[in-house]
Short mmCIF file of C-alpha atoms and ligand atoms in Angstrom, two decimals:
data_model
loop_
_atom_site.label_atom_id
_atom_site.label_comp_id
_atom_site.label_asym_id
_atom_site.label_seq_id
_atom_site.Cartn_x
_atom_site.Cartn_y
_atom_site.Cartn_z
CA MET A 556 2.84 109.33 77.69
CA ALA A 557 -0.63 109.91 75.99
CA ASN A 558 -2.22 108.70 79.16
CA GLU A 559 -1.04 111.89 81.49
CA PRO A 560 -3.91 113.18 83.26
CA ARG A 561 -5.80 115.89 81.58
CA GLU A 562 -4.72 119.03 83.56
CA GLN A 563 -7.14 121.59 84.97
CA TRP A 564 -7.11 125.49 85.38
CA GLY A 565 -6.10 125.68 89.29
CA THR A 566 -9.06 128.35 89.66
CA ARG A 567 -11.68 129.67 87.20
CA LEU A 568 -9.73 133.20 87.48
CA GLY A 569 -6.84 131.07 85.78
CA PHE A 570 -9.20 130.09 83.14
CA VAL A 571 -10.35 133.63 82.72
CA LEU A 572 -7.58 135.20 82.47
CA ALA A 573 -5.82 132.59 80.23
CA ALA A 574 -8.95 133.10 77.66
CA ALA A 575 -8.80 137.14 78.23
CA GLY A 576 -4.85 136.68 77.60
CA SER A 577 -6.08 134.54 73.94
CA ALA A 578 -8.32 136.94 73.17
CA VAL A 579 -6.41 140.56 73.93
CA GLY A 580 -4.01 140.86 71.45
CA LEU A 581 -2.41 142.49 68.31
CA GLY A 582 -6.33 142.54 67.51
CA ASN A 583 -7.00 144.74 70.13
CA ILE A 584 -4.09 146.99 70.14
CA TRP A 585 -2.72 146.80 66.39
CA ARG A 586 -5.87 145.63 64.55
CA PHE A 587 -9.22 147.49 66.37
CA PRO A 588 -7.73 151.21 66.37
CA TYR A 589 -6.41 151.34 62.86
CA VAL A 590 -9.72 149.53 61.57
CA THR A 591 -11.76 152.10 63.64
CA GLY A 592 -9.63 154.65 62.26
CA VAL A 593 -10.39 153.67 58.62
CA GLU A 594 -14.15 152.83 59.28
CA GLY A 595 -15.37 156.06 60.73
CA GLY A 596 -14.79 155.95 64.45
CA ALA A 597 -17.71 155.62 66.91
CA ALA A 598 -19.89 154.43 64.34
CA PHE A 599 -17.86 151.63 63.88
CA LEU A 600 -17.80 151.05 67.36
CA ILE A 601 -21.32 150.61 67.78
CA ILE A 602 -21.85 148.12 65.02
CA TYR A 603 -18.94 146.17 66.50
CA ILE A 604 -20.33 146.19 70.28
CA VAL A 605 -23.60 144.73 68.57
CA CYS A 606 -21.42 141.85 66.77
CA ILE A 607 -19.58 140.91 70.08
CA VAL A 608 -23.12 140.62 71.60
CA PHE A 609 -25.09 138.91 69.39
CA ILE A 610 -22.26 136.89 67.43
CA GLY A 611 -19.22 136.89 70.24
CA TYR A 612 -21.56 135.63 73.25
CA PRO A 613 -23.37 133.01 71.82
CA MET A 614 -20.28 131.29 70.14
CA MET A 615 -18.00 132.27 72.87
CA VAL A 616 -20.77 130.24 75.24
CA THR A 617 -20.69 127.42 72.73
CA GLU A 618 -17.00 126.84 72.41
CA ILE A 619 -16.48 126.68 75.87
CA SER A 620 -19.24 124.19 76.47
CA MET A 621 -17.73 121.95 73.58
CA GLY A 622 -14.64 121.90 75.20
CA ARG A 623 -15.78 121.34 78.92
CA ASN A 624 -18.20 118.87 77.72
CA THR A 625 -15.81 116.73 75.93
CA LEU A 626 -12.26 117.19 77.56
CA ARG A 627 -10.49 117.57 73.93
CA ASN A 628 -8.70 119.75 71.81
CA PRO A 629 -11.10 120.82 68.58
CA VAL A 630 -10.83 117.73 66.65
CA GLY A 631 -11.38 115.54 69.26
CA ALA A 632 -14.45 117.61 70.69
CA PHE A 633 -16.12 117.24 67.39
CA LYS A 634 -15.44 113.59 67.12
CA ALA A 635 -16.86 113.19 70.58
CA LEU A 636 -19.81 115.24 69.74
CA ALA A 637 -20.63 113.49 66.56
CA PRO A 638 -18.94 110.02 66.47
CA ASN A 639 -18.37 108.07 62.73
CA THR A 640 -19.53 111.47 61.25
CA PRO A 641 -17.07 113.88 59.17
CA TRP A 642 -17.69 116.94 61.40
CA TRP A 643 -14.33 116.71 63.08
CA LEU A 644 -12.94 118.33 59.90
CA ILE A 645 -14.01 121.71 61.25
CA GLY A 646 -11.91 120.99 64.32
CA GLY A 647 -9.21 120.12 61.77
CA LEU A 648 -9.61 123.41 60.01
CA GLY A 649 -9.20 124.82 63.36
CA VAL A 650 -5.83 123.45 63.84
CA LEU A 651 -4.75 124.28 60.53
CA THR A 652 -5.97 127.83 61.23
CA GLY A 653 -4.15 128.04 64.28
CA PHE A 654 -0.78 126.81 62.73
CA VAL A 655 -1.29 129.43 59.79
CA ILE A 656 -2.18 132.21 62.26
CA LEU A 657 0.77 132.11 64.56
CA SER A 658 3.30 131.60 61.62
CA TYR A 659 2.61 135.20 60.80
CA TYR A 660 1.28 136.55 64.26
CA SER A 661 4.55 135.81 65.40
CA VAL A 662 6.30 137.69 62.55
CA ILE A 663 4.30 141.00 63.55
CA ALA A 664 4.93 140.36 67.24
CA GLY A 665 8.63 139.83 66.26
CA TRP A 666 8.09 143.85 65.14
CA SER A 667 6.78 144.62 68.38
CA LEU A 668 9.85 143.24 70.26
CA SER A 669 12.10 144.97 68.16
CA TYR A 670 9.98 148.40 68.68
CA ILE A 671 10.96 148.01 72.42
CA PHE A 672 14.23 148.72 71.83
CA LYS A 673 13.99 151.39 69.01
CA ALA A 674 11.66 153.20 71.26
CA ALA A 675 13.72 152.95 74.12
CA ALA A 676 16.70 154.39 71.57
CA GLY A 677 14.25 156.96 71.26
CA PHE A 678 12.07 157.41 67.72
CA PRO A 679 13.06 159.72 65.16
CA GLU A 680 11.07 162.63 64.33
CA GLY A 681 8.79 163.43 61.85
CA ILE A 682 6.43 160.81 59.79
CA ASP A 683 8.53 160.51 56.80
CA ALA A 684 11.45 159.42 59.48
CA ALA A 685 8.85 157.12 60.94
CA ASP A 686 7.96 155.37 57.69
CA ALA A 687 11.89 155.05 56.81
CA MET A 688 12.38 153.39 60.04
CA PHE A 689 9.42 150.67 59.73
CA GLY A 690 10.52 149.97 55.78
CA GLU A 691 14.19 149.73 56.91
CA HIS A 692 13.12 147.22 59.72
CA ILE A 693 10.47 144.81 57.57
CA THR A 694 12.75 144.68 54.73
CA GLY A 695 15.38 143.63 56.57
CA LEU A 696 16.32 139.75 57.16
CA GLY A 697 18.57 138.89 60.23
CA GLY A 698 15.99 141.43 62.02
CA PRO A 699 12.80 140.50 61.56
CA ILE A 700 13.90 136.46 61.12
CA GLY A 701 15.75 136.88 64.90
CA TYR A 702 12.68 138.29 66.32
CA HIS A 703 10.70 136.00 64.92
CA PHE A 704 12.67 133.21 66.42
CA VAL A 705 12.88 134.68 69.94
CA PHE A 706 8.83 134.91 69.95
CA MET A 707 8.59 131.57 68.76
CA VAL A 708 11.00 130.23 71.28
CA LEU A 709 9.15 132.09 74.33
CA THR A 710 5.61 131.06 73.02
CA ALA A 711 7.00 127.24 72.80
CA GLY A 712 8.81 127.15 75.85
CA ILE A 713 5.55 128.36 77.85
CA ILE A 714 3.27 125.72 76.19
CA ALA A 715 6.19 123.02 76.70
CA ALA A 716 5.96 123.95 80.50
CA GLY A 717 1.94 122.74 80.33
CA VAL A 718 -1.47 124.36 81.24
CA VAL A 719 -1.07 125.17 84.64
CA LYS A 720 2.86 125.70 85.02
CA GLY A 721 2.82 127.55 81.56
CA ILE A 722 0.31 129.31 80.42
CA GLN A 723 -1.60 129.84 83.67
CA ARG A 724 1.33 131.00 85.61
CA VAL A 725 2.26 133.39 82.57
CA VAL A 726 -1.18 135.06 82.37
CA LYS A 727 -1.42 135.66 85.86
CA ILE A 728 1.20 138.00 86.03
CA LEU A 729 1.34 139.33 82.31
CA MET A 730 -2.46 140.16 81.95
CA PRO A 731 -2.71 142.69 85.42
CA LEU A 732 0.91 144.15 84.11
CA LEU A 733 -0.30 144.61 80.85
CA ALA A 734 -3.94 146.21 82.07
CA ILE A 735 -1.45 148.77 84.13
CA LEU A 736 0.39 149.55 81.43
CA LEU A 737 -2.19 150.46 79.29
CA LEU A 738 -3.82 152.69 82.12
CA LEU A 739 -0.60 154.68 82.43
CA VAL A 740 -0.24 155.30 78.42
CA VAL A 741 -4.20 156.07 78.54
CA PHE A 742 -3.19 158.40 81.16
CA ARG A 743 -0.32 159.82 79.28
CA ALA A 744 -2.39 160.36 76.20
CA VAL A 745 -5.91 162.05 77.49
CA THR A 746 -3.77 164.79 79.39
CA LEU A 747 -1.94 165.83 76.16
CA PRO A 748 -3.48 169.27 75.25
CA GLY A 749 -6.08 168.91 72.37
CA ALA A 750 -6.85 165.38 73.28
CA GLY A 751 -10.26 166.00 73.06
CA GLU A 752 -10.67 165.72 69.58
CA GLY A 753 -9.34 162.18 69.73
CA LEU A 754 -11.67 161.03 72.17
CA ALA A 755 -14.74 162.74 70.12
CA PHE A 756 -13.86 160.88 67.19
CA MET A 757 -14.35 157.73 69.00
CA PHE A 758 -17.37 158.27 70.95
CA ALA A 759 -19.54 160.70 68.70
CA PRO A 760 -20.71 158.24 65.76
CA ASP A 761 -20.46 159.81 62.32
CA PHE A 762 -23.00 157.26 60.49
CA SER A 763 -22.24 158.72 57.02
CA ALA A 764 -18.95 156.68 57.05
CA VAL A 765 -20.67 153.81 57.35
CA THR A 766 -20.84 151.55 54.21
CA PRO A 767 -21.85 147.83 53.70
CA GLN A 768 -17.81 147.28 54.32
CA THR A 769 -18.52 148.54 58.02
CA PHE A 770 -20.45 145.60 58.72
CA LEU A 771 -17.90 143.00 57.29
CA ALA A 772 -14.88 144.72 59.14
CA ALA A 773 -16.96 144.53 62.33
CA ILE A 774 -17.93 141.10 62.33
CA GLY A 775 -14.29 139.84 61.15
CA GLN A 776 -12.89 141.84 63.71
CA ALA A 777 -15.33 140.29 66.42
CA PHE A 778 -13.98 136.49 65.63
CA PHE A 779 -10.51 137.47 65.41
CA THR A 780 -10.31 139.62 68.56
CA LEU A 781 -12.56 136.70 70.64
CA SER A 782 -10.34 134.05 69.40
CA LEU A 783 -13.37 132.45 67.85
CA GLY A 784 -13.87 129.88 64.95
CA MET A 785 -10.71 127.99 65.33
CA GLY A 786 -11.16 125.96 68.57
CA ALA A 787 -8.96 128.29 70.83
CA ILE A 788 -11.56 128.58 73.13
CA ILE A 789 -12.49 124.98 72.76
CA THR A 790 -9.22 123.88 73.67
CA TYR A 791 -8.96 126.37 76.60
CA GLY A 792 -12.55 125.21 77.89
CA SER A 793 -11.32 121.72 77.75
CA TYR A 794 -9.28 122.26 81.00
CA LEU A 795 -12.16 124.00 82.71
CA SER A 796 -13.99 122.06 85.60
CA LYS A 797 -17.70 121.27 85.67
CA LYS A 798 -18.02 123.21 88.95
CA ASP A 799 -16.80 126.53 87.21
CA GLU A 800 -19.64 129.21 85.56
CA VAL A 801 -19.72 129.34 81.84
CA PRO A 802 -21.97 132.40 80.99
CA ASN A 803 -20.11 134.21 83.77
CA SER A 804 -17.02 133.93 82.42
CA ALA A 805 -17.71 134.51 78.72
CA VAL A 806 -18.71 137.75 80.16
CA GLN A 807 -15.88 138.48 81.73
CA ILE A 808 -13.45 137.33 79.06
CA ILE A 809 -15.70 139.55 76.45
CA GLY A 810 -15.79 142.07 78.83
CA ALA A 811 -11.77 142.28 79.20
CA ASP A 812 -11.51 142.05 75.44
CA THR A 813 -13.61 144.90 74.60
CA ALA A 814 -12.33 147.37 77.26
CA ILE A 815 -8.75 146.76 76.35
CA ALA A 816 -9.68 147.37 72.84
CA VAL A 817 -11.66 151.08 73.56
CA LEU A 818 -8.54 151.62 76.10
CA ALA A 819 -6.26 150.96 73.46
CA GLY A 820 -8.45 153.55 71.31
CA ILE A 821 -8.23 155.97 73.82
CA ALA A 822 -4.33 155.75 74.17
CA ILE A 823 -4.07 156.17 70.52
CA PHE A 824 -6.48 158.45 69.16
CA PRO A 825 -5.90 161.42 71.36
CA ALA A 826 -2.34 161.41 70.83
CA VAL A 827 -2.88 161.11 67.26
CA PHE A 828 -5.15 164.07 67.08
CA ALA A 829 -3.35 166.07 69.41
CA LEU A 830 0.07 166.16 67.34
CA GLY A 831 -1.99 166.44 64.33
CA PHE A 832 -1.85 163.01 62.50
CA GLU A 833 -4.36 161.11 60.35
CA PRO A 834 -6.35 158.50 62.30
CA GLY A 835 -7.47 156.48 59.31
CA ALA A 836 -3.35 155.54 58.60
CA GLY A 837 -4.33 151.62 58.29
CA PRO A 838 -2.07 148.93 59.19
CA GLY A 839 0.82 151.40 59.62
CA LEU A 840 -1.02 153.13 62.53
CA VAL A 841 0.82 151.72 65.25
CA PHE A 842 4.41 151.17 63.64
CA VAL A 843 4.68 154.49 61.71
CA THR A 844 2.10 157.16 62.93
CA LEU A 845 2.45 156.05 66.72
CA PRO A 846 6.38 155.96 66.91
CA ALA A 847 5.85 159.62 65.17
CA VAL A 848 3.44 160.74 67.91
CA PHE A 849 6.10 159.21 70.84
CA ALA A 850 8.84 161.28 68.93
CA GLU A 851 7.06 164.43 69.95
CA MET A 852 5.17 163.80 72.95
CA PRO A 853 6.58 164.78 76.47
CA ALA A 854 7.93 161.53 77.94
CA GLY A 855 7.31 160.03 74.78
CA THR A 856 10.35 157.70 75.12
CA LEU A 857 9.07 156.15 78.19
CA PHE A 858 5.52 156.05 77.02
CA GLY A 859 6.91 154.58 73.82
CA PHE A 860 8.80 152.08 75.34
CA LEU A 861 5.59 151.11 77.57
CA PHE A 862 3.33 151.08 74.96
CA PHE A 863 5.43 148.41 72.67
CA VAL A 864 6.02 146.08 75.91
CA LEU A 865 2.08 145.95 76.33
CA LEU A 866 2.01 145.19 72.76
CA SER A 867 4.39 142.53 73.11
CA ILE A 868 2.93 140.91 76.11
CA ALA A 869 -0.54 141.19 74.49
CA ALA A 870 0.70 139.20 71.38
CA LEU A 871 2.53 136.83 73.44
CA THR A 872 -0.42 135.53 75.56
CA SER A 873 -2.59 135.17 72.04
CA ALA A 874 0.17 133.24 70.57
CA ILE A 875 0.41 130.78 73.32
CA SER A 876 -3.11 130.06 73.13
CA LEU A 877 -2.60 129.35 69.15
CA LEU A 878 0.20 126.98 69.59
CA GLU A 879 -1.85 125.22 72.42
CA VAL A 880 -4.56 124.14 70.03
CA VAL A 881 -1.76 122.68 67.51
CA VAL A 882 -0.12 121.07 70.44
CA ALA A 883 -3.47 119.86 72.30
CA TYR A 884 -4.59 117.91 69.10
CA PHE A 885 -1.29 116.34 68.53
CA VAL A 886 -0.98 115.43 72.51
CA ASP A 887 -4.50 113.99 72.37
CA GLU A 888 -5.09 112.60 68.91
CA LYS A 889 -1.34 111.48 68.40
CA GLY A 890 -0.10 110.61 71.88
CA TRP A 891 2.96 112.92 71.21
CA PRO A 892 4.47 114.07 74.50
CA ARG A 893 3.65 117.55 75.29
CA LYS A 894 7.12 119.25 75.32
CA GLN A 895 8.22 117.13 72.16
CA ALA A 896 4.88 118.50 70.34
CA ALA A 897 5.36 122.22 71.57
CA LEU A 898 9.18 122.28 70.30
CA VAL A 899 8.66 120.34 66.92
CA LEU A 900 5.42 122.29 66.12
CA GLY A 901 6.80 125.90 67.32
CA ALA A 902 10.02 124.89 65.05
CA VAL A 903 7.57 123.92 61.87
CA ILE A 904 5.36 127.33 62.45
CA PHE A 905 8.79 129.16 62.65
CA VAL A 906 9.81 127.91 59.36
CA VAL A 907 6.13 128.31 57.84
CA GLY A 908 6.50 132.16 59.26
CA ILE A 909 9.78 132.81 57.44
CA PRO A 910 8.12 133.31 53.46
CA PRO A 911 5.85 136.34 54.91
CA ILE A 912 9.00 137.94 55.99
CA LEU A 913 11.24 137.30 52.81
CA GLY A 914 7.93 138.85 51.04
CA TYR A 915 9.46 142.18 51.98
CA SER A 916 13.04 141.86 50.59
CA VAL A 917 14.44 138.93 48.49
CA TRP A 918 10.84 137.69 47.26
CA ALA A 919 9.51 141.24 46.89
CA GLU A 920 7.78 139.94 43.69
CA ALA A 921 6.07 137.05 45.16
CA GLY A 922 2.21 137.99 46.16
CA THR A 923 -1.19 137.33 45.27
CA PHE A 924 -4.33 139.35 44.60
CA ALA A 925 -4.45 139.88 48.33
CA GLY A 926 -0.74 141.55 48.54
CA ASP A 927 2.28 140.48 49.93
CA LEU A 928 2.93 137.40 51.01
CA LEU A 929 2.04 138.49 54.94
CA ASP A 930 -1.70 139.98 53.58
CA THR A 931 -2.12 136.96 51.80
CA TYR A 932 -1.49 134.41 54.75
CA ASP A 933 -3.90 137.07 56.94
CA PHE A 934 -6.20 136.92 54.06
CA ILE A 935 -6.26 133.08 54.07
CA ALA A 936 -6.75 132.76 57.87
CA ASP A 937 -8.81 135.67 58.75
CA SER A 938 -10.95 136.02 56.07
CA VAL A 939 -11.39 132.78 54.84
CA MET A 940 -10.19 130.09 57.61
CA LEU A 941 -11.71 131.69 60.25
CA PRO A 942 -15.21 132.66 59.46
CA PHE A 943 -15.68 129.46 57.81
CA GLY A 944 -14.91 127.65 60.89
CA GLY A 945 -16.86 129.86 62.96
CA ALA A 946 -19.93 129.73 60.71
CA LEU A 947 -19.66 125.87 60.52
CA THR A 948 -19.40 125.53 64.52
CA ALA A 949 -22.43 127.64 64.93
CA PHE A 950 -24.35 125.37 62.42
CA PHE A 951 -22.83 122.49 64.22
CA ALA A 952 -24.12 123.42 67.47
CA GLY A 953 -27.54 124.70 66.26
CA HIS A 954 -28.41 121.51 64.62
CA VAL A 955 -26.13 118.58 65.26
CA TRP A 956 -24.99 118.99 68.43
CA GLY A 957 -28.51 120.87 69.41
CA ILE A 958 -29.38 123.97 71.57
CA LYS A 959 -30.37 121.74 74.32
CA ASN A 960 -27.03 120.37 74.79
CA VAL A 961 -25.43 123.67 74.50
CA SER A 962 -27.40 125.07 77.13
CA ASP A 963 -27.10 122.18 79.44
CA GLU A 964 -23.58 122.25 79.50
CA ALA A 965 -23.39 125.86 79.69
CA ASN A 966 -25.50 126.04 82.92
CA GLU A 967 -24.08 123.23 84.70
CA GLY A 968 -22.22 124.90 87.66
CA ALA A 969 -23.79 128.26 86.65
CA GLY A 970 -24.78 130.58 89.51
CA ASN A 971 -27.20 133.65 88.45
CA LEU A 972 -26.20 134.12 85.11
CA ARG A 973 -27.45 131.23 82.71
CA ILE A 974 -27.71 130.73 79.21
CA GLY A 975 -31.20 131.40 77.55
CA ASN A 976 -33.20 130.31 74.81
CA TRP A 977 -32.30 133.39 72.66
CA ILE A 978 -28.87 132.23 71.52
CA ALA A 979 -30.84 129.51 69.37
CA PRO A 980 -31.74 131.42 66.46
CA PHE A 981 -28.20 133.46 66.40
CA LEU A 982 -26.53 129.74 66.61
CA LYS A 983 -28.79 128.12 64.17
CA TYR A 984 -29.41 130.70 61.58
CA VAL A 985 -28.35 134.20 62.21
CA ILE A 986 -24.52 133.35 62.77
CA PRO A 987 -24.04 130.41 60.00
CA ALA A 988 -25.82 132.51 57.40
CA GLY A 989 -24.35 136.05 58.26
CA VAL A 990 -21.09 135.24 58.61
CA LEU A 991 -20.91 133.29 55.13
CA ILE A 992 -22.39 135.91 53.37
CA VAL A 993 -20.02 138.28 54.87
CA MET A 994 -17.03 135.74 54.23
CA LEU A 995 -18.28 135.71 50.27
CA PHE A 996 -18.50 139.31 49.90
CA GLY A 997 -15.02 139.90 51.58
CA ILE A 998 -13.19 137.36 49.20
CA TYR A 999 -15.29 138.82 46.26
CA GLY A 1000 -14.24 142.25 47.36
CA VAL A 1001 -10.42 141.48 47.65
CA VAL A 1002 -10.33 139.17 44.46
CA THR A 1003 -12.00 141.99 42.40
CA GLY A 1004 -9.86 144.46 44.31
N1 PFF B 2363 -7.49 137.08 69.89
C1 PFF B 2363 -6.03 137.42 69.17
C2 PFF B 2363 -6.36 139.24 68.94
O1 PFF B 2363 -7.18 139.57 68.83
O2 PFF B 2363 -4.81 139.29 68.70
C3 PFF B 2363 -5.80 136.62 67.93
C4 PFF B 2363 -6.00 135.19 68.28
C5 PFF B 2363 -5.53 134.38 68.98
C6 PFF B 2363 -7.31 134.93 67.24
C7 PFF B 2363 -5.94 132.92 69.21
C8 PFF B 2363 -7.83 133.53 67.18
C9 PFF B 2363 -6.97 132.67 68.48
F1 PFF B 2363 -7.20 131.48 68.34
#
């Protein structure tokens, strides 16, 4: 079974949609608007876009190239590029990171699934009622575990079906659907009376709101939202043909991800301002503030329903890329059949996701300096494993595999847009050093609380 021929995306569009599907997720629609709200709106947006261009683009090109060059999962890719060295451990860290992120990502995605039904039934009016509804949902057992289970079954089912028949088939339907739903919700938001204030918040920069923390938030968000630093893009790149363009694909994936994040902001802030709510509500923005907004807005039941359908779709196309990293490792390196890997690993990840759910009820006293159990999982994955993996990957590409090899691979099959030498200082110095510094500050900040 281990010798099944490696699959390839049917078309370059298939690859771009799958990678954009990986990138566009809870990070864009749940996380990006609330971080923008907390970190001061447009000023954050500008810093974030600089990070996307100078960190996101070189890393995206590098990871796609590593995958396409080696035709391997992250561990196999590092082994192939630096045989008989310990560098493969970076790939191992990536596989582990995918495992950890998916376990709690699926829990949050489960909340989103349950909100589809809550929205259809009509959200209660007032922020206190919305807050109580959210509290009641997450402190339950059957509900959150059930939806987490359903979401993992969907994810594992798609991965079991394969790269082309599973992932590619699903993203070709879901990604256009997601764009249409988002545009509908945006249209509703910007046509509310008083929406202009929300748009001003997003697009008129107030630099007095910028602190060192703003830069940390922007870099972390750039890695998370583009699925970089843990081998998801290496894995997806390993199914890309040599004939396909890498630099151009990277621009399209990043462009789609950024457009969706900005559109999500445009869908959320005008509505929040128009109805007199607070933009800086934090992680509860989507699950508490928005339901209260939908409860008051004309046709809010319909738009609330559409919003949580689109949030769940975005989460699903990201979750499959997280599971694919783990599955590709067991298929390539351990010779497991794909179906068995998807089901066994999906089941294990489901179980690992249960403690964060219990952390809101029977294990309420469990927690760490990073917060409750879900916060702790998120902190370990997002603030430690992801930046560490990203910095090491950049260092590896810049100093071990080498800039020439990165650009030769990236430029093979490329059209007009080719990768230039400007990426060299970023891969060699700026990203490894900058991201490590950010990570250390971030950890220090949380530990000293
Ligand atoms: N990019 C996803 C999001 O923004 O929600 C999260 C993610 C998916 C991170 C896949 C990492 C990954 F490999």
